[in-house]
């Protein structure tokens, strides 16, 4: 099956009807009608095989993750997802692989009524680029630059699971046996966090007008909170003992390994945000009711940089932290 068969296969699964899609897949460009009074929020993320997902990842999970990481960027801005384009480079025209990929992409797209409106299909080493478009009312977007000294720092969900999941897949690791014989389900649940990240779209929408700054945690909390601090001209202190951990992470890894995953590991796709602590109570209640509670993990201070302390106030240093693509 050649290029057009693959495109038709993807279209059949992912092109949902939306009134604001005047013309979707099939012409030289899509024609789209953004709502009046809103800004378009546009973001692109590329996944390269072996870099952004392990080579053995299933096609379904790759399709899911390609959309999830893009939805996560819109979530961090407080934008409502609407449309996406997909640039897909595959080594060969493998119909069943593309069908599974499209099924993973479509599962998440349906959940957010997101329409795939175009793209490009080429042959080469496996690589997926999604460009996502969403809407946010003028003035309502959550930026990295709004954190103020005295704000508290929060994260949604739990941290470190995806990095721990990646470690679980590393069969050369001397820990492999210990991990395989660990409590049933724990290893699988960490790997699931790596392969099927849940974008915090509803939570991002709840943050509008309430968080002072926000970012999604794709490169590790230290690195991503560092971006908020740089953009806002402030610093931050993290209480490492306050970081939220899943029961699977607690079951499989000791304190030091957990800290490394939670502060330096990427791929969690939780939201990190800052807010005035005294006015955040309502927001925290709404997040908890949304099914993804947020936890206070630190505070914004004047001195630049991100510093880590334990619950007793002792400074903590890490060997290395944060995913750097060109490191
Ligand atoms: P052109 O050569 O004019 O760019 P293509 O043959 O590449 O057109 O694509 C035909 C139609 O299919 C276009 O509407 C394009 O946006 C869409 N398309 C191509 N590849 C994909 C893809 N991977 N996902 C979604 N739409 C795609
Ligand atoms: Mg054309």
PDB file of C-alpha atoms and ligand atoms in Angstrom, residues 3-4 6-7 10-11 24-30 84-88 116-121, ligand 1:
ATOM      1  CA  UNK A   3       1.321   6.772   0.470  1.00  0.00           C
ATOM      2  CA  UNK A   4      -2.295   7.493  -0.456  1.00  0.00           C
ATOM      3  CA  UNK A   6      -1.812   5.181   4.334  1.00  0.00           C
ATOM      4  CA  UNK A   7      -3.244   8.696   4.291  1.00  0.00           C
ATOM      5  CA  UNK A  10      -5.216   7.692   8.908  1.00  0.00           C
ATOM      6  CA  UNK A  11      -8.041   9.956   7.701  1.00  0.00           C
ATOM      7  CA  UNK A  24      -9.942  18.917   6.352  1.00  0.00           C
ATOM      8  CA  UNK A  25      -7.676  16.247   4.868  1.00  0.00           C
ATOM      9  CA  UNK A  26      -7.745  15.967   1.080  1.00  0.00           C
ATOM     10  CA  UNK A  27      -6.853  19.321  -0.448  1.00  0.00           C
ATOM     11  CA  UNK A  28      -3.630  21.311  -0.521  1.00  0.00           C
ATOM     12  CA  UNK A  29      -4.402  22.986   2.789  1.00  0.00           C
ATOM     13  CA  UNK A  30      -7.000  22.764   5.528  1.00  0.00           C
ATOM     14  CA  UNK A  84      -3.759  18.887  14.678  1.00  0.00           C
ATOM     15  CA  UNK A  85      -1.584  18.100  11.702  1.00  0.00           C
ATOM     16  CA  UNK A  86       0.633  15.028  11.529  1.00  0.00           C
ATOM     17  CA  UNK A  87       3.939  14.674   9.695  1.00  0.00           C
ATOM     18  CA  UNK A  88       4.645  10.960   9.694  1.00  0.00           C
ATOM     19  CA  UNK A 116      -6.721  15.716  12.454  1.00  0.00           C
ATOM     20  CA  UNK A 117      -6.898  18.186   9.563  1.00  0.00           C
ATOM     21  CA  UNK A 118      -3.792  17.463   7.509  1.00  0.00           C
ATOM     22  CA  UNK A 119      -0.216  16.337   7.440  1.00  0.00           C
ATOM     23  CA  UNK A 120       2.496  14.769   5.370  1.00  0.00           C
ATOM     24  CA  UNK A 121       3.538  11.147   4.872  1.00  0.00           C
TER      25      UNK A 121
HETATM   26  P1  LIG B   1       0.418  17.613  -1.157  1.00  0.00           P
HETATM   27  O1  LIG B   1       1.352  16.826  -2.016  1.00  0.00           O
HETATM   28  O2  LIG B   1      -0.474  18.550  -1.904  1.00  0.00           O
HETATM   29  O3  LIG B   1       1.081  18.235   0.008  1.00  0.00           O
HETATM   30  P2  LIG B   1      -0.267  15.151   0.055  1.00  0.00           P
HETATM   31  O4  LIG B   1      -0.417  14.118  -0.979  1.00  0.00           O
HETATM   32  O5  LIG B   1       0.996  15.214   0.846  1.00  0.00           O
HETATM   33  O6  LIG B   1      -0.596  16.554  -0.565  1.00  0.00           O
HETATM   34  O7  LIG B   1      -1.463  15.026   1.067  1.00  0.00           O
HETATM   35  C1  LIG B   1      -2.787  14.919   0.616  1.00  0.00           C
HETATM   36  C2  LIG B   1      -3.719  15.267   1.731  1.00  0.00           C
HETATM   37  O8  LIG B   1      -3.525  14.368   2.809  1.00  0.00           O
HETATM   38  C3  LIG B   1      -3.473  16.656   2.331  1.00  0.00           C
HETATM   39  O9  LIG B   1      -4.717  17.188   2.732  1.00  0.00           O
HETATM   40  C4  LIG B   1      -2.607  16.384   3.514  1.00  0.00           C
HETATM   41  O10 LIG B   1      -2.766  17.382   4.513  1.00  0.00           O
HETATM   42  C5  LIG B   1      -3.139  15.045   3.972  1.00  0.00           C
HETATM   43  N1  LIG B   1      -2.120  14.200   4.646  1.00  0.00           N
HETATM   44  C6  LIG B   1      -0.976  13.694   4.163  1.00  0.00           C
HETATM   45  N2  LIG B   1      -0.331  12.958   5.058  1.00  0.00           N
HETATM   46  C7  LIG B   1      -1.080  13.004   6.189  1.00  0.00           C
HETATM   47  C8  LIG B   1      -0.948  12.469   7.513  1.00  0.00           C
HETATM   48  N3  LIG B   1       0.102  11.714   7.868  1.00  0.00           N
HETATM   49  N4  LIG B   1      -1.908  12.739   8.399  1.00  0.00           N
HETATM   50  C9  LIG B   1      -2.967  13.525   8.069  1.00  0.00           C
HETATM   51  N5  LIG B   1      -3.160  14.052   6.862  1.00  0.00           N
HETATM   52  C10 LIG B   1      -2.227  13.798   5.925  1.00  0.00           C
END
